mmCIF file of C-alpha atoms in Angstrom:
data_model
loop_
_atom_site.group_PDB
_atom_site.id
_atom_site.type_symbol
_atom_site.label_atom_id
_atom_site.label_comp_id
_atom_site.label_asym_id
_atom_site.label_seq_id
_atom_site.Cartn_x
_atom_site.Cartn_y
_atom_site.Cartn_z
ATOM 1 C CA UNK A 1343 205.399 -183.119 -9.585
ATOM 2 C CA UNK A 1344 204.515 -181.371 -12.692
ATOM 3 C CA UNK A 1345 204.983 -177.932 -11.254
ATOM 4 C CA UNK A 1346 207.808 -178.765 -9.567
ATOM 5 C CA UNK A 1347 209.582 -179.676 -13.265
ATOM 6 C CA UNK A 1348 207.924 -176.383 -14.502
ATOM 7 C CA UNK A 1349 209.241 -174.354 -12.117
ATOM 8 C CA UNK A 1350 212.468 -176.001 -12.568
ATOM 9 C CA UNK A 1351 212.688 -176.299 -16.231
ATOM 10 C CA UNK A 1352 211.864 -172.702 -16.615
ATOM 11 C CA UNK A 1353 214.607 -171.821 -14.242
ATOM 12 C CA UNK A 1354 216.896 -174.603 -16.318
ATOM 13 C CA UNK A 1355 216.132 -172.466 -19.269
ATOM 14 C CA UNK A 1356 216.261 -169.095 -18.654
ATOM 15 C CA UNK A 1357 219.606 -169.707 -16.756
ATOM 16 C CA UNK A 1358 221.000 -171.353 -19.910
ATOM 17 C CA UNK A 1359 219.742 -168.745 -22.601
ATOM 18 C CA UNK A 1360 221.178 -165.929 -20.073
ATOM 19 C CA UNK A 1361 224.434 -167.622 -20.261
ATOM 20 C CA UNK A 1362 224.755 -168.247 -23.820
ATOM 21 C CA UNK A 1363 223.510 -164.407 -24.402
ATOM 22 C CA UNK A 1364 226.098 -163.419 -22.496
ATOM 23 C CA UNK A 1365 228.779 -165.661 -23.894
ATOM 24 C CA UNK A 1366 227.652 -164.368 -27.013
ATOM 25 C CA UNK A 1367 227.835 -160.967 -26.197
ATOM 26 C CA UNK A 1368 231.667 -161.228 -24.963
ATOM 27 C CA UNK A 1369 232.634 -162.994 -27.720
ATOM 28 C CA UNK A 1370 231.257 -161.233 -30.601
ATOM 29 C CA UNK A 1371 232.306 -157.663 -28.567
ATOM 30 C CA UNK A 1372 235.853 -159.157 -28.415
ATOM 31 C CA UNK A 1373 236.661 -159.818 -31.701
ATOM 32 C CA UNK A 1374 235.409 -156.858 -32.900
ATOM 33 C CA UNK A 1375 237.641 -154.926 -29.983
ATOM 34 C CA UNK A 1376 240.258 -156.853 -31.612
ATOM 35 C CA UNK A 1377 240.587 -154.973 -34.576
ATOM 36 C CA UNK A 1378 243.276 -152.768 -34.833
ATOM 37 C CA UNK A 1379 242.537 -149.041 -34.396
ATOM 38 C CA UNK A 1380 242.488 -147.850 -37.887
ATOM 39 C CA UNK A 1381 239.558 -150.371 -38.786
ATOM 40 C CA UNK A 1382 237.572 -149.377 -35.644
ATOM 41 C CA UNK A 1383 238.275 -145.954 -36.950
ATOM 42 C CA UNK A 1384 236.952 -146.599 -40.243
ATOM 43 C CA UNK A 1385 234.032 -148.848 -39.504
ATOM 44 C CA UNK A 1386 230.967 -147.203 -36.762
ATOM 45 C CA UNK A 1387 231.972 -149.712 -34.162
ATOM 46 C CA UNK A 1388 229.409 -148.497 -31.973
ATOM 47 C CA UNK A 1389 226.502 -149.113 -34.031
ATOM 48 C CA UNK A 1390 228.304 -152.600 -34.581
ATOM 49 C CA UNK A 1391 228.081 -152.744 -30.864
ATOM 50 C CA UNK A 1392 224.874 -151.951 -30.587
ATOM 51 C CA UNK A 1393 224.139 -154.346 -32.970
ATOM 52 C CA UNK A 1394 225.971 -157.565 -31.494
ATOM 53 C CA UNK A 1395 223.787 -156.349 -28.308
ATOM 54 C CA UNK A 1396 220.137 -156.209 -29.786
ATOM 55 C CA UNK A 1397 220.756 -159.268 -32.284
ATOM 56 C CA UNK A 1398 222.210 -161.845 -29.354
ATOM 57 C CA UNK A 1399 219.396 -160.374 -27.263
ATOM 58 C CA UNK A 1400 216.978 -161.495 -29.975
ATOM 59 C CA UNK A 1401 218.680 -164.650 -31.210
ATOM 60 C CA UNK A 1402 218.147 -166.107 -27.615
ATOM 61 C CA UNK A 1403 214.971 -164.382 -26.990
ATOM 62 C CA UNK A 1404 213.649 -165.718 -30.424
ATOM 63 C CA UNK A 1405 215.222 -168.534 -31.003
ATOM 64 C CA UNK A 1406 216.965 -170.363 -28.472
ATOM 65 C CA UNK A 1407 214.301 -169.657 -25.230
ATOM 66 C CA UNK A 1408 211.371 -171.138 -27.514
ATOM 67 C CA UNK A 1409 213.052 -173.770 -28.627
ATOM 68 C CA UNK A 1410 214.203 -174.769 -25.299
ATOM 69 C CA UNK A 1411 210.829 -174.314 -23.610
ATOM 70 C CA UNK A 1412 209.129 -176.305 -26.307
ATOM 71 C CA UNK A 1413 211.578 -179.443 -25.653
ATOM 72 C CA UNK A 1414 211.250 -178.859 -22.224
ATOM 73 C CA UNK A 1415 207.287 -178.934 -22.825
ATOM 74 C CA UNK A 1416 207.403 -181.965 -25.168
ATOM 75 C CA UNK A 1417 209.370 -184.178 -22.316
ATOM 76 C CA UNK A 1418 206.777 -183.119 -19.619
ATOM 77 C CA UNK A 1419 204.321 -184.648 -22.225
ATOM 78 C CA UNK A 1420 205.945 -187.150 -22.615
ATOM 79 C CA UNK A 1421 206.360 -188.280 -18.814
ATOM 80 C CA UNK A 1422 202.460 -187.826 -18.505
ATOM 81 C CA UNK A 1423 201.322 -190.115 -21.489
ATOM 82 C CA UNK A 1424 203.878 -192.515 -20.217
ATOM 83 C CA UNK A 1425 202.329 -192.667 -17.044
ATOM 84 C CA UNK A 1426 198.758 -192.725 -18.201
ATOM 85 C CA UNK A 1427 200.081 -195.833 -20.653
ATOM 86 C CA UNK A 1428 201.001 -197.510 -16.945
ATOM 87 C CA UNK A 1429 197.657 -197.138 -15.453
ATOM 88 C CA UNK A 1430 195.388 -197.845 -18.404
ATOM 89 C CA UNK A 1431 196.340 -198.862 -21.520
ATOM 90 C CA UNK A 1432 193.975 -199.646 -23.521
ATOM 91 C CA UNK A 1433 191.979 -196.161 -22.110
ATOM 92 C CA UNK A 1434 195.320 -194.170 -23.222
ATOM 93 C CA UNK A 1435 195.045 -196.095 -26.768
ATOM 94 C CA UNK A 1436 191.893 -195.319 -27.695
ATOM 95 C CA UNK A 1437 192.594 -191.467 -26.982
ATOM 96 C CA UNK A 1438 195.646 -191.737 -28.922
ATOM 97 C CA UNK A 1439 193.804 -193.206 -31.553
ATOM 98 C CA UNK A 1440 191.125 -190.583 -31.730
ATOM 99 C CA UNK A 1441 193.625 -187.609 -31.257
ATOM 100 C CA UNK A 1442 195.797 -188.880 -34.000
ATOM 101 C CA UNK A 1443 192.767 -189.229 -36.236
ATOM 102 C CA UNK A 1444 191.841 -185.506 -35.454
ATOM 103 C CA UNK A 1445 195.400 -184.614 -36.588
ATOM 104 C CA UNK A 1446 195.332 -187.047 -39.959
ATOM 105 C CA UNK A 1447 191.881 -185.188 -40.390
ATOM 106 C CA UNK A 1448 193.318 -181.961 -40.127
ATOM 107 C CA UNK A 1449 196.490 -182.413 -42.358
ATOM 108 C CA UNK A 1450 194.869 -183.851 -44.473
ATOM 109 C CA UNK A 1451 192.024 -181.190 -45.150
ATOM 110 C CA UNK A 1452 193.411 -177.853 -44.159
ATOM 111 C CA UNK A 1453 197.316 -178.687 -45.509
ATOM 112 C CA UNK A 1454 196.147 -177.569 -49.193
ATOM 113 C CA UNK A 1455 194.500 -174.510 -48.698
ATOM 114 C CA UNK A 1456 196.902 -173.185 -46.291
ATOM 115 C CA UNK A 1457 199.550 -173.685 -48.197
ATOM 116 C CA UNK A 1458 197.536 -171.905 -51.273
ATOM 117 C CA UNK A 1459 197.142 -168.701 -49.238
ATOM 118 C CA UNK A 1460 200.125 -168.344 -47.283
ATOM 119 C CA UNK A 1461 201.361 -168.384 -51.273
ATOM 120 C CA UNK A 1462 199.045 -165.852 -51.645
ATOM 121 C CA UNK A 1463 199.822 -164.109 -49.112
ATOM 122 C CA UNK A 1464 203.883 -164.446 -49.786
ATOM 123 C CA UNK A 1465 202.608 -163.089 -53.259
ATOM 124 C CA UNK A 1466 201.136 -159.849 -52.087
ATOM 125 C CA UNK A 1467 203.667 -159.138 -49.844
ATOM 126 C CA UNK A 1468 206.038 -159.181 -52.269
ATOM 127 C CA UNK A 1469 204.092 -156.949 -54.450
ATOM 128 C CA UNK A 1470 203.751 -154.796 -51.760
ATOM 129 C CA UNK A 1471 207.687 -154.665 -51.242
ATOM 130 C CA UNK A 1472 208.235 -154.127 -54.729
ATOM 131 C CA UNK A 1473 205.765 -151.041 -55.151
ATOM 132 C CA UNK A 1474 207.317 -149.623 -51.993
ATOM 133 C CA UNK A 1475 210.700 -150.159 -54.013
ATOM 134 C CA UNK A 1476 209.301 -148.094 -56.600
ATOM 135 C CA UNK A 1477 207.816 -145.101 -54.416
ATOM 136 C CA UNK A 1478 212.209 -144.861 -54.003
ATOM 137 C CA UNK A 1479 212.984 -145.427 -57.095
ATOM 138 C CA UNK A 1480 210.152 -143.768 -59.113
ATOM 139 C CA UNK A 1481 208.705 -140.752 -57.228
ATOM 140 C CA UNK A 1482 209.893 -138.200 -59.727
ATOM 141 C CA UNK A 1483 207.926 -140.059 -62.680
ATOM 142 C CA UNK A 1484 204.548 -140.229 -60.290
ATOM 143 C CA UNK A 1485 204.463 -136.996 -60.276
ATOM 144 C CA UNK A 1486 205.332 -135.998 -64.042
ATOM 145 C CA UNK A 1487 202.094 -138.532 -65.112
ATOM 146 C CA UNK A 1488 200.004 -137.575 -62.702
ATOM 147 C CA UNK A 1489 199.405 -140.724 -61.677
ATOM 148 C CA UNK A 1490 199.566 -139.883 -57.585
ATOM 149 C CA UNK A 1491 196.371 -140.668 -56.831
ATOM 150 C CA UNK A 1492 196.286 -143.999 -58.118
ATOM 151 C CA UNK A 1493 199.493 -144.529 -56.025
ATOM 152 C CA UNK A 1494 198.390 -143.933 -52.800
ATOM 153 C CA UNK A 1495 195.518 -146.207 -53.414
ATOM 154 C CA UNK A 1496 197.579 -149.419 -54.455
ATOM 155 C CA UNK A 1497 198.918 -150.233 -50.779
ATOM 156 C CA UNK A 1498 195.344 -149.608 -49.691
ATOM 157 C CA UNK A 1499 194.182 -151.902 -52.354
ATOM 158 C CA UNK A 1500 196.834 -155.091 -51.649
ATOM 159 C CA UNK A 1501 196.248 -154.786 -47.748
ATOM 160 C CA UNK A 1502 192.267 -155.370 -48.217
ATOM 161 C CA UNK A 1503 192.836 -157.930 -50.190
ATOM 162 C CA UNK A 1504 195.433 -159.966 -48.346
ATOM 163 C CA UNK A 1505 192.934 -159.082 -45.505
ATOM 164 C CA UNK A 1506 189.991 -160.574 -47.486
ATOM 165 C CA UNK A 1507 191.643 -163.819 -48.255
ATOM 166 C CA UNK A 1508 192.567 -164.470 -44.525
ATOM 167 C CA UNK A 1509 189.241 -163.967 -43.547
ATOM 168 C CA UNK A 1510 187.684 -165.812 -45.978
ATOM 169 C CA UNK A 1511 189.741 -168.999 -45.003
ATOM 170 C CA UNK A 1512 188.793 -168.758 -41.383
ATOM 171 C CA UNK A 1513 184.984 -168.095 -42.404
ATOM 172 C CA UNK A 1514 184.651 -164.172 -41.766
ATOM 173 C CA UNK A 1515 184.213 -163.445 -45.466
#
């Protein structure tokens, strides 16, 4: 039974996130079509094109497909607990019981320091936009103080470190 609602469901979904790609597609397309032909003129409307036909592609590739095939996952779940609750309760309890303690555990002693270095993490990488901001901006002055070599070094320099504090959470470092 299970494979027969995989099989299914992954039909179910792929059929649905085709359809609203498409729908998508013709509708965004349309309305931009609909412009009158000084605007379409004015504006690259086939880059927009382009566009409307790589984002939708995404949005339902990214988006919509994992969202339906993690519902669709959660139900089959669902429909086996339920039927291990029918043929031994107590049995299906107890393993509820100890899974949900593994997840309290976890929460409960991983939720701080992940959220500490994906803050460190969001904190380097912003550094690292803003210095790339600057090699735009700021080229011209690099090179009047001589200061290129420490310049190429600084994205060099964030990247080991945002590197060493992964590692060093999961145990590498």
């Amino acid at each position: 039974f299970k494979s027969i609602y995989s099989l299914w469901s992954q039909w179910l979904i792929i059929n649905f996130t085709q359809n609203i790609q498409v729908d998508l597609r013709v509708s965004l397309s349309s309305n931009i079509l609909k412009r009158s032909m000084q605007e379409l003129e004015d504006s690259d409307s086939s880059e927009i094109l382009q566009n409307v036909h790589t984002l939708t592609n995404s949005f339902t590739l990214q988006t919509v497909y994992p969202l339906l095939k993690i519902a669709s996952e959660l139900l089959m779940v669902l429909g086996i607990v339920s039927f291990l609750i029918m043929l031994d309760p107590l049995a299906m309890g107890l393993l509820l019981i100890i899974f949900g303690g593994f997840l309290w555990g976890y929460d409960k002693w991983c939720k701080k320091p992940l959220k500490e270095l994906g803050e460190v993490s969001n904190q380097s990488s912003q550094d690292l936009l803003a210095f790339i901001a600057d090699i735009f901006s700021g080229y011209r002055e690099i090179k009047l103080l001589n200061k290129s070599d420490q310049f190429y070094k600084l994205p060099s320099q964030w990247t080991h470190l945002h590197t060493f504090i992964l590692m060093g959470f999961w145990g590498f470092g």
